[in-house]
Short mmCIF file of C-alpha atoms and ligand atoms in Angstrom, two decimals:
data_model
loop_
_atom_site.label_atom_id
_atom_site.label_comp_id
_atom_site.label_asym_id
_atom_site.label_seq_id
_atom_site.Cartn_x
_atom_site.Cartn_y
_atom_site.Cartn_z
CA MET F 34 -26.96 6.49 20.41
CA SER F 35 -28.46 3.56 18.57
CA LYS F 36 -26.94 0.06 19.65
CA PRO F 37 -24.10 -1.15 17.96
CA ARG F 38 -25.33 -3.90 15.52
CA VAL F 39 -22.95 -7.04 16.32
CA TYR F 40 -21.23 -9.15 14.25
CA GLY F 41 -19.42 -11.85 14.64
CA LEU F 42 -17.11 -15.29 15.11
CA ILE F 43 -18.85 -18.32 15.81
CA GLY F 44 -16.17 -22.01 16.10
CA ASN F 45 -14.41 -23.70 18.77
CA PRO F 46 -11.95 -23.11 19.42
CA ILE F 47 -11.43 -19.28 18.84
CA LYS F 48 -9.48 -17.32 21.25
CA HIS F 49 -6.44 -16.56 19.62
CA SER F 50 -8.47 -15.47 16.74
CA LEU F 51 -7.32 -12.55 15.12
CA SER F 52 -10.64 -11.53 13.10
CA PRO F 53 -11.95 -9.09 15.78
CA LEU F 54 -8.87 -7.12 15.70
CA MET F 55 -8.96 -6.57 11.76
CA HIS F 56 -13.21 -5.70 12.12
CA ASN F 57 -13.28 -3.32 14.66
CA ALA F 58 -10.07 -1.51 13.23
CA ALA F 59 -12.72 -1.36 9.76
CA PHE F 60 -15.94 -0.13 11.85
CA SER F 61 -13.52 2.43 13.87
CA HIS F 62 -11.93 3.66 10.63
CA LEU F 63 -15.58 4.22 8.82
CA LYS F 64 -17.32 5.26 11.55
CA ILE F 65 -19.78 2.47 11.50
CA ASN F 66 -21.38 1.69 15.38
CA ALA F 67 -20.71 -1.64 15.33
CA LYS F 68 -18.72 -4.55 17.19
CA TYR F 69 -17.09 -7.89 15.96
CA LYS F 70 -17.68 -10.39 18.66
CA LEU F 71 -15.83 -13.63 19.49
CA PHE F 72 -18.73 -16.43 19.89
CA PRO F 73 -17.15 -19.75 21.13
CA LEU F 74 -19.91 -22.56 19.98
CA GLY F 75 -20.39 -26.34 21.61
CA ASP F 76 -21.85 -28.13 19.26
CA LYS F 77 -25.38 -28.34 20.86
CA GLU F 78 -25.49 -24.64 21.16
CA LEU F 79 -24.95 -24.25 17.35
CA LYS F 80 -28.62 -24.27 16.51
CA ILE F 81 -30.88 -22.27 19.16
CA PHE F 82 -27.33 -19.61 18.10
CA LEU F 83 -28.51 -19.39 14.60
CA SER F 84 -31.83 -19.41 15.48
CA SER F 85 -31.56 -15.68 17.79
CA LEU F 86 -29.90 -13.74 15.46
CA ASN F 87 -32.18 -11.12 15.57
CA LYS F 88 -32.99 -11.26 18.96
CA LYS F 89 -28.72 -10.93 19.61
CA ASN F 90 -29.07 -7.71 17.20
CA ILE F 91 -26.07 -10.40 14.98
CA ARG F 92 -26.37 -8.27 11.75
CA GLY F 93 -23.71 -10.91 10.40
CA LEU F 94 -21.07 -13.89 11.67
CA ASN F 95 -18.13 -15.63 9.83
CA ILE F 96 -18.09 -19.08 10.55
CA THR F 97 -14.89 -21.49 11.40
CA ILE F 98 -14.06 -24.95 12.79
CA PRO F 99 -15.43 -26.73 13.05
CA TYR F 100 -18.71 -25.70 11.73
CA LYS F 101 -18.32 -24.40 7.92
CA GLU F 102 -20.02 -27.57 6.67
CA LYS F 103 -22.99 -27.93 9.43
CA VAL F 104 -23.87 -24.39 8.85
CA LEU F 105 -25.25 -25.57 5.60
CA GLN F 106 -28.15 -27.86 7.38
CA LEU F 107 -29.07 -25.72 9.80
CA VAL F 108 -29.28 -22.48 7.79
CA ASP F 109 -32.04 -22.37 6.14
CA GLY F 110 -31.43 -19.34 3.40
CA TYR F 111 -29.93 -18.30 0.38
CA LEU F 112 -26.73 -20.38 -0.40
CA SER F 113 -23.90 -18.56 -3.09
CA SER F 114 -23.19 -20.64 -5.94
CA ALA F 115 -19.21 -21.21 -3.96
CA VAL F 116 -21.04 -22.34 -1.08
CA SER F 117 -22.70 -25.21 -3.16
CA ALA F 118 -19.96 -25.78 -5.09
CA ILE F 119 -17.52 -25.89 -2.17
CA GLY F 120 -19.96 -27.36 0.14
CA ALA F 121 -18.39 -24.83 3.22
CA ALA F 122 -19.70 -21.39 4.18
CA ASN F 123 -17.37 -18.87 6.13
CA THR F 124 -20.10 -15.86 6.32
CA LEU F 125 -23.54 -15.48 7.02
CA THR F 126 -25.27 -12.05 6.13
CA LEU F 127 -28.81 -11.80 7.21
CA ASP F 128 -31.51 -10.29 4.02
CA LYS F 129 -32.06 -6.29 4.05
CA LYS F 130 -35.81 -7.50 3.35
CA ASN F 131 -36.90 -10.19 5.45
CA ASN F 132 -33.79 -10.91 7.67
CA LYS F 133 -33.20 -13.92 6.45
CA PRO F 134 -30.08 -15.78 6.50
CA ARG F 135 -27.26 -15.90 3.22
CA LEU F 136 -24.45 -18.24 3.27
CA PHE F 137 -21.25 -17.07 1.53
CA ASN F 138 -17.60 -18.54 1.08
CA THR F 139 -15.11 -15.40 0.78
CA ASP F 140 -12.36 -17.82 1.82
CA HIS F 141 -11.91 -19.19 -1.58
CA LEU F 142 -12.27 -15.21 -3.01
CA GLY F 143 -9.43 -13.97 0.14
CA PHE F 144 -6.87 -16.92 -1.49
CA THR F 145 -7.19 -15.74 -4.99
CA ARG F 146 -6.68 -11.96 -3.93
CA HIS F 147 -3.98 -12.76 -2.13
CA LEU F 148 -2.68 -15.04 -5.35
CA LYS F 149 -2.93 -11.93 -7.11
CA GLU F 150 -1.59 -9.54 -4.86
CA LEU F 151 1.43 -12.31 -4.99
CA LYS F 152 1.80 -12.43 -8.53
CA LEU F 153 1.10 -15.65 -8.97
CA ASN F 154 -0.52 -17.60 -11.58
CA PRO F 155 0.00 -21.11 -10.83
CA ARG F 156 -0.80 -23.33 -13.23
CA LYS F 157 0.30 -26.39 -11.57
CA ALA F 158 -0.74 -27.17 -8.30
CA ALA F 159 0.26 -29.58 -5.24
CA ILE F 160 -2.29 -29.36 -2.02
CA ILE F 161 -1.34 -31.04 1.42
CA GLY F 162 -4.76 -31.44 3.56
CA ALA F 163 -7.75 -32.30 1.99
CA GLY F 164 -10.33 -30.60 4.42
CA GLY F 165 -12.29 -27.63 4.75
CA ALA F 166 -10.10 -25.05 3.88
CA ALA F 167 -8.54 -27.42 0.99
CA ARG F 168 -12.10 -26.95 -0.69
CA ALA F 169 -12.39 -23.72 -1.25
CA LEU F 170 -8.47 -23.58 -2.53
CA CYS F 171 -9.16 -25.59 -5.28
CA PHE F 172 -12.41 -24.44 -6.57
CA ALA F 173 -10.21 -21.01 -6.43
CA LEU F 174 -7.58 -22.90 -8.66
CA GLY F 175 -10.78 -24.20 -10.55
CA LYS F 176 -12.07 -21.12 -11.17
CA LYS F 177 -8.86 -19.93 -12.00
CA LYS F 178 -8.69 -22.76 -14.92
CA ALA F 179 -5.01 -24.33 -13.35
CA GLN F 180 -3.95 -26.86 -15.77
CA GLU F 181 -3.73 -29.96 -12.23
CA VAL F 182 -4.08 -29.85 -8.38
CA SER F 183 -2.98 -32.93 -6.82
CA ILE F 184 -4.45 -33.37 -3.14
CA TYR F 185 -2.58 -35.31 -0.79
CA ASP F 186 -4.26 -36.20 2.52
CA ILE F 187 -3.81 -38.97 5.60
CA ASP F 188 -7.40 -39.98 4.62
CA LYS F 189 -7.51 -41.15 1.43
CA PHE F 190 -11.14 -41.10 1.41
CA ARG F 191 -10.69 -37.37 2.10
CA SER F 192 -8.62 -36.15 -1.27
CA LEU F 193 -10.44 -38.87 -3.46
CA SER F 194 -13.80 -37.14 -2.52
CA LEU F 195 -12.27 -33.80 -3.19
CA MET F 196 -11.10 -34.78 -6.74
CA GLU F 197 -14.46 -35.87 -7.54
CA ARG F 198 -16.03 -33.26 -6.37
CA PHE F 199 -14.05 -30.60 -8.33
CA ASN F 200 -13.41 -32.77 -11.58
CA GLN F 201 -17.07 -32.59 -12.08
CA ILE F 202 -17.48 -28.77 -11.85
CA PHE F 203 -14.24 -27.37 -13.17
CA PRO F 204 -13.65 -30.24 -16.84
CA ALA F 205 -11.18 -27.72 -17.27
CA THR F 206 -8.80 -28.35 -14.39
CA GLN F 207 -7.33 -32.13 -14.36
CA PHE F 208 -7.68 -32.80 -9.93
CA LEU F 209 -5.43 -35.71 -8.80
CA ALA F 210 -5.25 -37.88 -5.50
CA ALA F 211 -2.10 -38.40 -4.30
CA GLU F 212 -1.18 -41.33 -2.26
CA SER F 213 2.07 -40.07 -0.34
CA ILE F 214 3.72 -36.52 -0.86
CA ALA F 215 6.29 -37.79 -2.86
CA ALA F 216 3.10 -38.64 -5.19
CA LEU F 217 2.69 -35.21 -5.44
CA LYS F 218 4.99 -34.63 -8.13
CA LEU F 219 6.75 -31.26 -6.19
CA GLU F 220 9.45 -30.89 -9.11
CA GLU F 221 6.47 -30.51 -11.48
CA LYS F 222 4.79 -28.14 -9.70
CA ASP F 223 4.94 -24.04 -9.17
CA LEU F 224 3.10 -24.08 -6.21
CA LEU F 225 2.55 -26.16 -2.81
CA ILE F 226 0.28 -25.14 -0.43
CA ASN F 227 0.13 -26.60 3.18
CA ALA F 228 -3.99 -26.38 4.05
CA SER F 229 -3.45 -29.32 6.67
CA SER F 230 -3.27 -28.04 10.34
CA ILE F 231 -0.04 -29.36 10.90
CA GLY F 232 2.84 -26.24 11.17
CA MET F 233 0.67 -25.30 14.03
CA LYS F 234 2.19 -27.12 16.59
CA GLU F 235 6.49 -27.25 17.74
CA GLU F 236 6.84 -30.76 17.86
CA ASP F 237 5.06 -30.77 14.29
CA PRO F 238 6.87 -32.76 11.69
CA LEU F 239 8.31 -31.55 8.34
CA LEU F 240 6.15 -33.06 5.95
CA VAL F 241 8.28 -31.94 3.02
CA ASP F 242 12.25 -32.50 2.41
CA ALA F 243 14.56 -29.90 1.26
CA GLY F 244 14.63 -32.08 -1.54
CA GLN F 245 11.74 -31.76 -3.28
CA LEU F 246 12.00 -28.08 -3.19
CA HIS F 247 13.39 -26.41 -6.41
CA PRO F 248 13.26 -22.92 -7.23
CA GLY F 249 10.35 -22.84 -9.69
CA LEU F 250 8.06 -23.68 -6.81
CA PHE F 251 5.93 -21.15 -4.69
CA VAL F 252 5.83 -22.19 -1.29
CA TYR F 253 1.99 -21.13 0.45
CA ASP F 254 1.65 -21.71 4.03
CA LEU F 255 -2.26 -21.68 4.78
CA ILE F 256 -1.46 -20.94 8.70
CA TYR F 257 -0.58 -18.19 9.98
CA ASN F 258 0.03 -18.61 13.89
CA PRO F 259 3.27 -19.37 14.48
CA ALA F 260 4.16 -17.03 11.41
CA GLU F 261 6.74 -19.49 10.31
CA THR F 262 6.18 -22.79 10.43
CA LYS F 263 8.34 -25.44 9.67
CA LEU F 264 7.86 -25.67 5.63
CA PHE F 265 8.05 -21.95 5.28
CA LYS F 266 11.71 -21.65 7.40
CA LEU F 267 12.48 -24.87 5.08
CA ALA F 268 11.33 -22.88 1.76
CA LYS F 269 13.05 -19.74 3.63
CA ALA F 270 16.49 -21.69 4.10
CA HIS F 271 16.72 -22.79 0.55
CA ASN F 272 14.93 -19.06 -0.98
CA ILE F 273 12.19 -20.87 -2.63
CA PRO F 274 9.70 -17.84 -2.74
CA CYS F 275 7.10 -18.55 0.70
CA SER F 276 4.04 -17.00 2.21
CA ASN F 277 1.84 -17.91 5.30
CA GLY F 278 -1.98 -17.71 5.61
CA LEU F 279 -2.20 -14.06 7.01
CA GLY F 280 -2.83 -11.89 3.41
CA MET F 281 -5.84 -14.87 2.38
CA LEU F 282 -6.98 -14.01 6.09
CA LEU F 283 -7.19 -10.76 5.55
CA TYR F 284 -8.23 -10.87 2.29
CA GLN F 285 -11.31 -13.52 3.32
CA GLY F 286 -12.19 -11.08 6.06
CA VAL F 287 -11.99 -7.74 3.62
CA GLU F 288 -14.93 -9.81 1.55
CA ALA F 289 -17.08 -10.69 4.27
CA LEU F 290 -17.08 -6.96 4.99
CA ASN F 291 -18.21 -6.18 2.05
CA LEU F 292 -20.74 -7.90 1.84
CA TRP F 293 -22.06 -6.76 4.99
CA ILE F 294 -21.16 -3.24 4.72
CA SER F 295 -22.46 -2.34 0.90
CA PRO F 296 -22.08 -0.49 -0.76
CA LYS F 297 -19.59 0.91 1.81
CA SER F 298 -16.03 -1.14 1.06
CA ALA F 299 -13.67 -2.40 3.85
CA PRO F 300 -10.64 -0.11 4.29
CA VAL F 301 -8.23 -2.83 3.14
CA GLU F 302 -4.85 -1.09 4.54
CA VAL F 303 -6.89 -0.44 8.03
CA MET F 304 -7.30 -4.11 8.18
CA ARG F 305 -3.89 -5.47 6.99
CA LEU F 306 -2.12 -2.61 9.67
CA ALA F 307 -4.52 -4.14 12.64
CA LEU F 308 -3.61 -7.69 11.71
CA GLN F 309 -0.27 -6.97 10.81
CA LYS F 310 0.10 -5.34 15.44
CA GLY F 311 -1.94 -8.86 16.08
CA ALA F 312 -0.27 -11.31 14.52
CA LYS F 313 2.83 -9.79 16.03
CA LYS F 314 1.53 -10.40 19.10
CA LEU F 315 0.90 -14.18 18.95
P1 NAP V 73 -9.53 -29.33 8.31
O1 NAP V 73 -10.74 -28.91 7.71
O2 NAP V 73 -8.90 -29.94 9.62
O3 NAP V 73 -8.24 -30.00 7.22
C1 NAP V 73 -7.45 -30.15 7.11
C2 NAP V 73 -7.21 -31.99 6.79
O4 NAP V 73 -5.29 -32.31 6.99
C3 NAP V 73 -7.20 -32.62 7.65
O5 NAP V 73 -7.99 -33.88 6.76
C4 NAP V 73 -6.52 -33.27 8.59
O6 NAP V 73 -6.95 -34.90 8.28
C5 NAP V 73 -5.94 -33.82 7.32
N1 NAP V 73 -3.99 -33.59 7.87
C6 NAP V 73 -4.03 -34.30 8.87
N2 NAP V 73 -2.58 -34.32 9.03
C7 NAP V 73 -1.85 -34.48 7.45
C8 NAP V 73 -0.88 -34.79 7.76
N3 NAP V 73 0.13 -35.14 8.10
N4 NAP V 73 -0.66 -35.22 5.76
C9 NAP V 73 -1.59 -34.42 4.93
N5 NAP V 73 -3.03 -34.34 5.48
C10 NAP V 73 -3.51 -34.63 7.16
O7 NAP V 73 -8.70 -28.13 8.62
P2 NAP V 73 -8.86 -26.39 7.30
O8 NAP V 73 -10.50 -25.77 8.53
O9 NAP V 73 -8.97 -27.51 6.39
O10 NAP V 73 -7.80 -25.61 7.72
C11 NAP V 73 -6.65 -26.14 7.69
C12 NAP V 73 -5.37 -25.34 7.93
O11 NAP V 73 -5.78 -24.13 7.25
C13 NAP V 73 -5.57 -25.12 9.59
O12 NAP V 73 -4.23 -24.49 9.87
C14 NAP V 73 -6.38 -23.33 9.31
O13 NAP V 73 -5.95 -22.73 10.72
C15 NAP V 73 -5.68 -22.84 7.96
N6 NAP V 73 -6.69 -22.10 7.45
C16 NAP V 73 -6.31 -20.65 7.23
C17 NAP V 73 -6.78 -20.05 6.62
C18 NAP V 73 -6.26 -18.51 6.17
O14 NAP V 73 -7.31 -17.58 6.30
N7 NAP V 73 -5.07 -18.16 6.29
C19 NAP V 73 -8.24 -19.85 6.01
C20 NAP V 73 -8.62 -21.34 6.34
C21 NAP V 73 -7.78 -22.47 7.38
P3 NAP V 73 -7.35 -35.29 10.23
O15 NAP V 73 -8.77 -34.60 10.42
O16 NAP V 73 -7.10 -36.57 10.04
O17 NAP V 73 -6.46 -34.91 10.78
#
């Protein structure tokens, strides 16, 4: 049997990632001779790693914190239009003809597919956090022609920079930078997304008061570990519809796998099951 093709995740820290579970389940279901591995990389190792993909038999990568933006400077190859607009990539493929790297962003597709599954079509959204994930959300909401997207980050420069960037790309959507959570005006919104890492740790504060929630609001926490953050629990306790980020994780993985194995298609339900099993053990 020939050597398995290698796929994997680069980032740091990544030891708790659920991606190997869902991708390896898909490879074995599809009988593809491939393995998905974790490649925790320090800042200084990244450049050398990216220049030796062929030697390592690597055919595709996912990219996560803190390299989604940096990878654009280090990879000399095709950038999808979404990567250029978002300014970050989470998926790398190698061109079948010339082995040159190609960068894509499937985070925005993952979010959009999960919204569709949840039957959500937000008109006015609020986002807490203005990092890499928030950029993909802004792109997705702009593409969906949402009316308004308000963004709050503790670093005002980051929310202002997202506001400017996406107002230029999507003139039909009004992107706003809010000075505080109260200024997000949740009472006017139909979707609140936590795209900060606040909620991952037990001691993290609750960013929103119960009084700011209302029945017309859907609360979407990008965090999936823990499965229920304080924000998620608050929404649940007040009968406000809510979701964690496992669905987005699934669909960004599905879209990445579709790029790697085309013309074959990712087995969504196999991957969902593998993720759900893995998430229970976290
Ligand atoms: P990131 O680049 O670090 O962005 C998070 C942003 O939130 C940073 O600008 C951060 O500022 C800011 N922030 C921190 N505390 C805040 C607060 N109290 N109020 C407002 N903003 C605050 O991280 P990311 O890559 O965007 O990821 C964000 C979260 O989404 C993580 O929990 C990640 O695991 C999750 N995520 C989930 C998926 C999925 O598929 N479900 C995909 C991508 C990301 P500082 O840097 O100054 O702290």
